Every structure is written in C-alpha cells, then in structure tokens.
Short mmCIF file of C-alpha atoms in Angstrom, two decimals:
data_model
loop_
_atom_site.label_atom_id
_atom_site.label_comp_id
_atom_site.label_asym_id
_atom_site.label_seq_id
_atom_site.Cartn_x
_atom_site.Cartn_y
_atom_site.Cartn_z
CA MET A 120 20.57 -20.38 -21.68
CA PRO A 121 21.62 -23.19 -19.07
CA ILE A 122 19.07 -25.93 -19.42
CA ASP A 123 19.47 -26.78 -15.70
CA GLY A 124 18.21 -23.31 -14.54
CA LEU A 125 15.25 -23.65 -16.87
CA ALA A 126 12.81 -25.21 -14.41
CA THR A 127 13.68 -22.55 -11.81
CA GLN A 128 13.10 -19.84 -14.28
CA LEU A 129 9.82 -21.35 -15.52
CA ARG A 130 8.50 -21.74 -11.97
CA LYS A 131 9.46 -18.31 -10.99
CA GLY A 132 6.34 -16.03 -10.97
CA VAL A 133 3.97 -18.95 -11.53
CA ILE A 134 4.26 -20.74 -8.23
CA GLU A 135 2.59 -17.81 -6.34
CA PHE A 136 -0.45 -18.00 -8.43
CA CYS A 137 -0.61 -21.63 -7.98
CA VAL A 138 -0.69 -21.07 -4.28
CA LEU A 139 -3.35 -18.38 -4.60
CA ALA A 140 -5.35 -20.72 -6.89
CA LEU A 141 -5.15 -23.44 -4.15
CA LEU A 142 -6.81 -21.12 -1.81
CA ARG A 143 -9.78 -20.43 -3.93
CA ASP A 144 -11.93 -23.15 -2.26
CA ARG A 145 -11.15 -22.56 1.40
CA PRO A 146 -8.45 -21.23 3.69
CA ARG A 147 -5.48 -23.61 4.09
CA TYR A 148 -2.45 -23.60 6.31
CA GLY A 149 1.18 -23.63 5.18
CA GLY A 150 1.83 -27.36 5.51
CA GLU A 151 -1.21 -28.12 3.60
CA LEU A 152 -0.29 -25.92 0.78
CA VAL A 153 3.18 -27.42 0.72
CA GLN A 154 1.59 -30.87 0.58
CA LEU A 155 -0.63 -29.90 -2.37
CA LEU A 156 2.32 -28.49 -4.33
CA ARG A 157 4.52 -31.35 -3.49
CA ASP A 158 2.02 -33.73 -4.93
CA ARG A 159 2.56 -32.16 -8.34
CA GLU A 160 6.07 -33.35 -9.12
CA GLY A 161 6.50 -31.24 -12.11
CA LEU A 162 6.44 -28.10 -9.97
CA LEU A 163 9.61 -29.08 -8.00
CA VAL A 164 8.79 -26.93 -5.14
CA THR A 165 11.41 -26.51 -2.40
CA GLU A 166 9.04 -26.70 0.60
CA GLY A 167 10.67 -24.00 2.61
CA THR A 168 10.42 -21.42 -0.13
CA ILE A 169 6.62 -21.42 0.00
CA TYR A 170 6.73 -19.53 3.37
CA PRO A 171 8.63 -16.48 2.27
CA LEU A 172 6.14 -16.53 -0.68
CA LEU A 173 3.22 -16.58 1.66
CA SER A 174 4.68 -13.88 3.83
CA ARG A 175 5.24 -11.61 0.81
CA MET A 176 1.69 -12.17 -0.56
CA ARG A 177 0.32 -11.42 2.93
CA ALA A 178 2.30 -8.07 2.90
CA GLU A 179 1.11 -7.42 -0.58
CA GLY A 180 -2.54 -8.02 0.56
CA LEU A 181 -3.12 -10.95 -1.78
CA VAL A 182 -3.79 -13.38 1.30
CA GLU A 183 -5.00 -12.61 4.76
CA THR A 184 -4.15 -14.85 7.65
CA GLU A 185 -5.84 -15.96 10.74
CA TRP A 186 -4.76 -18.27 13.57
CA SER A 187 -6.88 -21.22 14.36
CA GLU A 188 -6.42 -24.01 16.93
CA THR A 189 -6.09 -27.55 15.73
CA SER A 190 -7.63 -30.38 17.53
CA GLY A 191 -4.21 -31.10 18.96
CA GLY A 192 -4.44 -27.75 20.72
CA HIS A 193 -1.47 -26.02 18.87
CA PRO A 194 -2.34 -23.00 16.65
CA ARG A 195 -1.91 -22.83 12.95
CA ARG A 196 -1.80 -20.03 10.63
CA TYR A 197 -4.38 -20.17 7.99
CA TYR A 198 -4.19 -18.29 4.65
CA ARG A 199 -7.23 -17.06 3.00
CA LEU A 200 -7.56 -15.43 -0.44
CA SER A 201 -8.34 -11.62 -0.38
CA ARG A 202 -10.33 -9.84 -2.94
CA ALA A 203 -7.06 -8.62 -4.48
CA GLY A 204 -5.89 -12.21 -4.37
CA GLN A 205 -9.01 -13.48 -6.20
CA LYS A 206 -8.63 -10.77 -8.77
CA ALA A 207 -4.86 -11.79 -9.16
CA VAL A 208 -5.62 -15.36 -9.82
CA ALA A 209 -8.36 -14.50 -12.40
CA GLU A 210 -5.99 -12.27 -14.18
CA PHE A 211 -3.23 -14.82 -14.18
CA ARG A 212 -5.61 -17.41 -15.58
CA GLY A 213 -6.27 -15.30 -18.53
CA GLU A 214 -2.59 -14.45 -19.09
CA TRP A 215 -1.54 -18.02 -18.72
CA LEU A 216 -4.13 -19.53 -21.24
CA ALA A 217 -2.87 -16.89 -23.77
CA PHE A 218 0.83 -17.55 -22.99
CA ARG A 219 0.41 -21.24 -23.11
CA ALA A 220 -1.46 -21.24 -26.30
CA ALA A 221 1.20 -19.07 -27.90
CA VAL A 222 4.07 -21.21 -26.65
CA ASP A 223 2.25 -24.50 -27.46
CA SER A 224 1.77 -23.23 -31.03
CA ILE A 225 5.51 -22.38 -31.49
CA ILE A 226 7.03 -25.45 -30.04
CA GLY A 227 4.55 -27.74 -31.73
CA ILE A 228 2.15 -29.07 -29.15
CA GLY A 229 -1.56 -29.45 -29.95
CA GLY A 230 -1.33 -29.70 -33.69
CA ALA A 231 -0.90 -25.90 -34.16
CA GLU A 232 2.59 -26.14 -35.72
CA ARG A 233 2.75 -24.89 -39.17
CA MET B 94 11.57 -43.96 19.02
CA THR B 95 12.71 -40.58 18.04
CA ALA B 96 15.85 -39.65 16.22
CA GLN B 97 18.69 -39.44 18.49
CA HIS B 98 19.90 -36.14 17.05
CA GLY B 99 16.54 -35.01 15.63
CA ASP B 100 16.15 -31.90 17.72
CA GLU B 101 19.93 -31.14 17.36
CA LEU B 102 19.57 -31.38 13.64
CA VAL B 103 16.63 -29.23 13.52
CA GLY B 104 18.30 -26.61 15.92
CA VAL B 105 21.32 -26.30 13.70
CA TYR B 106 18.99 -25.98 10.69
CA MET B 107 16.95 -23.16 12.31
CA ALA B 108 20.10 -21.42 13.28
CA ARG B 109 21.42 -21.30 9.82
CA LEU B 110 17.94 -20.19 8.59
CA GLY B 111 18.08 -17.23 11.07
CA ALA B 112 21.55 -16.37 9.85
CA ALA B 113 20.45 -16.49 6.18
CA LEU B 114 17.46 -14.34 7.00
CA ALA B 115 19.56 -11.74 8.80
CA ASN B 116 18.91 -9.13 6.13
CA ILE B 117 15.02 -9.52 6.29
CA PRO B 118 13.07 -7.20 8.62
CA VAL B 119 12.77 -8.85 11.94
CA GLU B 120 8.90 -8.98 11.73
CA ARG B 121 8.99 -10.99 8.41
CA ARG B 122 12.05 -13.04 9.57
CA ASP B 123 10.08 -14.21 12.59
CA GLU B 124 6.93 -14.97 10.50
CA ILE B 125 8.84 -17.05 8.05
CA ALA B 126 11.15 -18.89 10.59
CA GLY B 127 8.15 -19.54 12.74
CA GLU B 128 6.11 -20.92 9.89
CA ILE B 129 9.03 -23.13 8.84
CA ALA B 130 9.55 -24.29 12.48
CA SER B 131 6.03 -25.34 12.89
CA HIS B 132 5.98 -27.01 9.34
CA ILE B 133 9.10 -29.05 10.43
CA ALA B 134 7.53 -29.87 13.80
CA GLU B 135 4.30 -31.13 12.10
CA GLU B 136 6.25 -33.15 9.52
CA ARG B 137 8.19 -34.79 12.30
CA PHE B 138 5.04 -35.46 14.19
CA GLY B 139 3.83 -37.37 11.23
CA LEU B 140 6.84 -39.60 11.07
CA ALA B 141 5.81 -42.84 12.78
CA ASP B 142 9.27 -44.07 13.51
CA GLU B 143 11.72 -41.17 13.04
CA SER B 144 15.40 -41.68 12.39
CA ASP B 145 18.13 -39.16 11.88
CA ASP B 146 18.15 -39.91 8.28
CA ASP B 147 14.32 -39.08 8.24
CA VAL B 148 15.02 -35.80 9.83
CA GLN B 149 17.81 -35.06 7.48
CA ALA B 150 15.73 -35.94 4.49
CA LEU B 151 12.94 -33.73 5.91
CA LEU B 152 15.34 -30.75 6.26
CA ALA B 153 16.64 -31.23 2.70
CA ARG B 154 13.03 -31.23 1.48
CA VAL B 155 12.46 -27.99 3.25
CA GLY B 156 15.36 -26.57 1.48
CA ASP B 157 18.81 -24.80 1.75
CA PRO B 158 18.40 -21.83 4.22
CA VAL B 159 20.09 -19.68 1.62
CA GLU B 160 17.50 -20.58 -1.07
CA ILE B 161 14.65 -19.73 1.39
CA ALA B 162 16.30 -16.38 2.17
CA ALA B 163 16.75 -15.70 -1.58
CA ALA B 164 13.01 -16.40 -2.12
CA ALA B 165 12.28 -14.00 0.73
CA GLN B 166 14.24 -11.22 -0.94
CA ASP B 167 13.11 -12.04 -4.41
CA GLY B 168 9.70 -10.44 -3.96
CA ARG B 169 11.13 -7.36 -2.37
CA PRO B 170 7.93 -5.23 -1.93
CA ALA B 171 7.30 -6.86 1.40
CA VAL B 172 10.52 -5.41 2.68
CA PRO B 173 9.98 -1.92 3.98
CA VAL B 174 11.30 0.62 1.50
CA ALA B 175 14.26 2.35 2.81
CA GLY B 176 13.60 6.02 2.77
CA ARG B 177 11.72 8.83 4.45
CA GLU B 178 7.96 8.73 4.80
CA TRP B 179 5.99 11.93 5.41
CA GLY B 180 6.46 13.42 8.73
CA LEU B 181 7.16 16.56 10.65
CA LEU B 182 7.96 18.75 7.53
CA GLU B 183 4.65 17.85 5.97
CA VAL B 184 2.69 18.27 9.12
CA ALA B 185 4.14 21.74 9.89
CA ALA B 186 3.47 22.70 6.20
CA LEU B 187 -0.28 21.69 6.70
CA ILE B 188 -0.76 23.49 9.91
CA LEU B 189 1.29 26.65 9.06
CA THR B 190 -0.10 27.16 5.51
CA PRO B 191 -3.49 28.50 6.89
CA PHE B 192 -2.20 30.20 9.95
CA LEU B 193 1.40 31.48 9.17
CA TRP B 194 1.12 31.64 5.52
CA PRO B 195 4.62 32.57 4.21
CA VAL B 196 6.39 29.94 6.44
CA GLY B 197 3.80 27.37 5.72
CA VAL B 198 4.07 28.05 1.92
CA ILE B 199 7.91 27.70 1.98
CA LEU B 200 7.57 24.32 3.87
CA LEU B 201 4.86 23.26 1.33
CA TRP B 202 7.26 23.91 -1.69
CA LEU B 203 10.20 22.26 0.31
CA SER B 204 8.44 19.12 0.59
CA PRO B 205 8.42 16.57 -2.30
CA ALA B 206 5.23 14.96 -0.90
CA TRP B 207 2.89 17.14 -3.03
CA ARG B 208 2.48 17.61 -6.66
CA VAL B 209 3.12 21.10 -8.10
CA ARG B 210 -0.61 21.48 -8.78
CA ASP B 211 -1.36 20.81 -5.16
CA LYS B 212 1.41 23.37 -4.12
CA LEU B 213 -0.14 26.01 -6.35
CA ILE B 214 -3.54 25.31 -4.87
CA GLY B 215 -2.04 25.57 -1.28
CA THR B 216 -0.25 28.83 -2.20
CA LEU B 217 -3.05 30.55 -4.11
CA VAL B 218 -6.30 29.52 -2.50
CA PRO B 219 -6.52 31.77 -0.70
CA PRO B 220 -3.24 33.63 -0.90
CA GLY B 221 -2.17 34.60 2.66
CA GLY B 222 -4.28 32.02 4.51
CA TYR B 223 -5.89 33.63 7.57
CA MET B 224 -3.33 36.39 7.54
CA THR B 225 -5.55 37.73 4.68
CA ILE B 226 -8.06 38.76 7.28
CA PHE B 227 -5.66 40.96 9.15
CA PHE B 228 -4.89 42.95 5.91
CA LEU B 229 -8.22 42.77 4.19
CA GLY B 230 -10.32 43.17 7.27
CA PRO B 231 -9.29 46.86 7.95
CA ALA B 232 -9.39 47.54 4.19
CA VAL B 233 -12.90 46.21 3.81
CA MET B 234 -14.03 48.33 6.78
CA LEU B 235 -12.49 51.60 5.39
CA GLY B 236 -14.03 50.74 2.06
CA SER B 237 -17.47 50.38 3.53
CA LEU B 238 -17.15 53.64 5.27
CA GLY B 239 -16.04 55.46 2.20
CA THR B 240 -18.84 54.20 0.21
CA GLY B 241 -21.28 54.01 3.05
CA GLY B 242 -22.81 57.39 2.24
CA SER B 243 -25.85 58.92 4.03
CA CYS B 244 -29.28 60.14 3.33
CA MET B 245 -31.00 63.40 4.27
CA THR B 246 -34.70 63.53 4.52
CA GLU B 247 -36.93 66.42 5.37
CA THR B 248 -40.58 66.02 6.26
CA ASP B 249 -43.40 68.42 6.76
CA ASP B 250 -45.56 68.84 9.86
CA THR B 251 -47.81 65.84 8.81
CA GLY B 252 -44.77 63.60 8.43
CA LYS B 253 -44.83 63.62 4.69
CA VAL B 254 -41.56 63.41 2.91
CA ILE B 255 -40.94 66.62 1.05
CA TYR B 256 -37.25 66.17 0.41
CA ASN B 257 -34.87 63.15 0.21
CA SER B 258 -31.36 63.03 -0.87
CA CYS B 259 -28.81 60.28 -0.58
CA THR B 260 -25.12 60.39 -1.19
CA GLY B 261 -22.58 57.57 -1.69
CA ALA B 262 -23.59 53.88 -1.62
CA ALA B 263 -26.84 54.78 0.04
CA ALA B 264 -27.81 56.45 -3.18
CA TRP B 265 -27.37 53.15 -5.09
CA PRO B 266 -30.56 51.11 -5.97
CA GLU B 267 -31.63 48.83 -3.16
CA TRP B 268 -30.67 45.54 -5.14
CA VAL B 269 -27.17 46.69 -5.62
CA GLN B 270 -26.76 47.21 -1.91
CA THR B 271 -28.25 43.80 -1.22
CA ALA B 272 -26.08 42.17 -3.79
CA LEU B 273 -22.95 43.92 -2.23
CA ALA B 274 -24.05 42.80 1.33
CA ILE B 275 -24.40 39.16 0.06
CA ALA B 276 -21.13 39.35 -1.88
CA GLY B 277 -19.38 40.54 1.40
CA LEU B 278 -20.92 37.81 3.41
CA VAL B 279 -19.74 35.17 0.84
CA GLY B 280 -16.35 36.68 0.77
CA LEU B 281 -16.03 36.48 4.49
CA ALA B 282 -17.15 32.90 4.55
CA LEU B 283 -14.77 31.92 1.89
CA ILE B 284 -11.91 33.69 3.59
CA LEU B 285 -12.87 31.83 6.79
CA LEU B 286 -13.38 28.30 5.21
CA LEU B 287 -10.97 28.13 2.32
CA PRO B 288 -7.78 27.88 4.31
CA VAL B 289 -9.10 24.90 6.33
CA LEU B 290 -10.71 23.19 3.29
CA VAL B 291 -7.34 23.62 1.31
CA ALA B 292 -5.35 22.14 4.31
CA ILE B 293 -7.76 19.13 4.42
CA TYR B 294 -7.36 18.72 0.69
CA LEU B 295 -3.60 18.74 1.02
CA ALA B 296 -3.75 16.36 3.86
CA ILE B 297 -5.77 13.85 1.70
CA GLN B 298 -3.22 14.31 -1.10
CA LEU B 299 -0.49 13.63 1.42
CA ARG B 300 -2.07 10.46 2.61
CA ARG B 301 -2.91 9.29 -0.87
CA GLY B 302 0.58 9.56 -2.57
CA GLY B 303 2.87 11.51 -0.38
CA ASN B 304 5.11 8.75 0.50
CA ALA B 305 5.27 7.58 -3.10
CA ARG B 306 6.21 10.99 -4.19
CA ILE B 307 8.87 11.31 -1.47
CA ARG B 308 10.36 7.95 -2.58
CA ALA B 309 10.24 8.80 -6.22
CA GLN B 310 12.32 11.90 -5.53
CA ASN B 311 14.81 9.98 -3.31
CA GLY B 312 15.39 7.52 -6.12
CA PRO B 313 13.94 4.26 -7.30
CA ALA B 314 12.39 2.22 -4.64
CA TYR B 315 11.28 -1.47 -4.70
CA ALA B 316 7.97 -1.52 -6.36
CA ALA B 317 5.81 -4.80 -6.51
CA PRO B 318 6.63 -6.37 -9.79
CA THR B 319 3.59 -7.38 -11.69
CA TRP B 320 3.19 -10.81 -13.29
CA THR B 321 4.01 -9.30 -16.74
CA GLU B 322 7.02 -7.52 -15.43
CA ARG B 323 8.19 -10.55 -13.64
CA SER B 324 7.85 -12.70 -16.75
CA ALA B 325 9.65 -9.94 -18.78
CA THR B 326 12.70 -10.51 -16.65
CA LEU B 327 13.03 -14.07 -17.72
CA PRO B 328 15.79 -14.69 -20.13
#
C-alpha cells in the first residue's frame, strides 16, 4: 500500500462524521466548519472538498440548511444537524471507539500490546 | 490595497471548478460552486493587505478543482440515479385495475414497481374489479328470484289462519333468511369497496418502494454507502 495515499484513505469516511460532530452544538456556516477542521492539522482537510461533502450530506438528509443574513448584510448558508445526522454521529462514535481500540491494541498503543 | 490580479485569479479558478464539476447535476453544481465562491470571498475579505500571492495561496488551500469534483462524485447518492421512476404505466395500472380489470391487471404485472405479493393482491382481491358487478349482479338477481319462493295463506271468516304453506326460500327459517340478507349486503359492500381499497393499497406500496424496485430491475444503482461499507472498501 503506498504510504502517501494513507492519510487520504484514512480520512475518507471519517471527515464527514467530524463535520456532523462539529454541528452538534449549533448550526454553523461552511467557512466556520472549514476553519474548525483546518485548526486540526492532522486532518489535512482540503478546504474546497468540505462543500461537496456538505452538499451530499444535505441530499442524504443528515444536515439541513437555512440562509441567514450576516451583520454585513450578505446571506450565509447555515448547516444544522438533522435527526438522522444526530443518529449518524452517535453511531459513528460507537463504531469509532471500538475500531480505535482494536487498532491501538494491534499496533501497540496504550499498553495493550501482547 | 487589493491584489492586482486577485479577481482574475479567482475568476480563472471558478471557471476551472465549473468545468471540473460539469458531470454533477446542475442543482448541486450551483450549490457547491456558490458555497466555494462565497468561502473565497469571505477569506479574501479577511485578508488585511491582499497580494496576488495571498490569493494564490488561498486558492491552493481551497484545493484543486479536480479534487473537489472527485469529492462531489465520491459520495454518489446525491447524484440523481439514472433510470426510470414510476409514472404513466403505474398510474394507468392503478386506475384501470378497479375499472377495466383485464387491462389494469396486465399493466400491473408489466410494471416492476410492485412485488409479486402485491400483484397477486391486485389481481385476486376482488377478481374482476368493478366488472364483477356486471357479471355477478344479474346472477345474484336470478338467484334470488329462483330461491325467493312464496307463501300461500288461507284464513277463515274471522281472519284466523287455517292454512299456511310456503315454498322455496320463504319456507326457510327466519334466521336463515336474515343471515342470507346480511351476507348479501356484506358481499355487495365488499364488491363496492374492495377495488378502491386495493387500489389505495397498491398506491401506498408504489410510493414506498416502487422506484427502488424499478431501479433494482434496471440494474444496480448508486446506493448510499454506509460507514461500514465505506470503510470496507479501504485497502
């Protein structure tokens, strides 16, 4: 397996749940989400790819959107977690904890190595 | 001071993005491009002293249009599935099954939108739809004439019954006659109601899974990969 494609492969399928998780507290607009993800350097997010992701999750009904005026007067599209989205985050959380524990124990993190 | 070529750089970038997204349905393409355009605009607004290099660095951060388009196609389910949705054939089958039974039933079986179970229900409950009335109606009438029977009663001068003889159905006990009358009414109500109820049932089944069944017949369509499916595709 080419190691340079590794980060991309690992990110795939996880990023969207990170986006959903960032929406748990409150609705956010795209730029805000991009900023929050950018702050986590390990995620290596290409900013522009967040928007197709949001668009798809909207079509899948995981997020809902509404336009809201900024103080500057230009409208922003705000993304809000739908009920299905909340469920998806909760499910991912469970899957991820089990997955991480299994991988950690195999690659020798957390003293679980035999 | 703004970048000398800032707008131009962004314009070229957006044009490349539009070209890369050419395969995406227009509605989603506009949504994605619109969001990215406003993202770029806001980021540029945040730059205190914008230079061409700043804009170029920003566009590099936003990402290669090809990569963005790939991300848009990766998920797939948002792209409308190519293929037929339920339409004229199914509506005609729904309307004709009660009213013009043979034609409606043929259409019902031609459409992949219903399960075999539902097709059987549509065909057998009640067989013939409303056309049954035309055939059964006269038969029921003839039958009731035949079994109707009659009574002959003789009375004396004071009105006292001295002779009473009934033939046919009239000779049956009263409760049998009542039961027959009720059964007849129930039967009539069923013949009138069932075709409509079955049509409503078929319409509900059509709305629930008709399109999915049509697609399933027309070959595999994009389905939303679940988290587990997606991770299973990782090498």
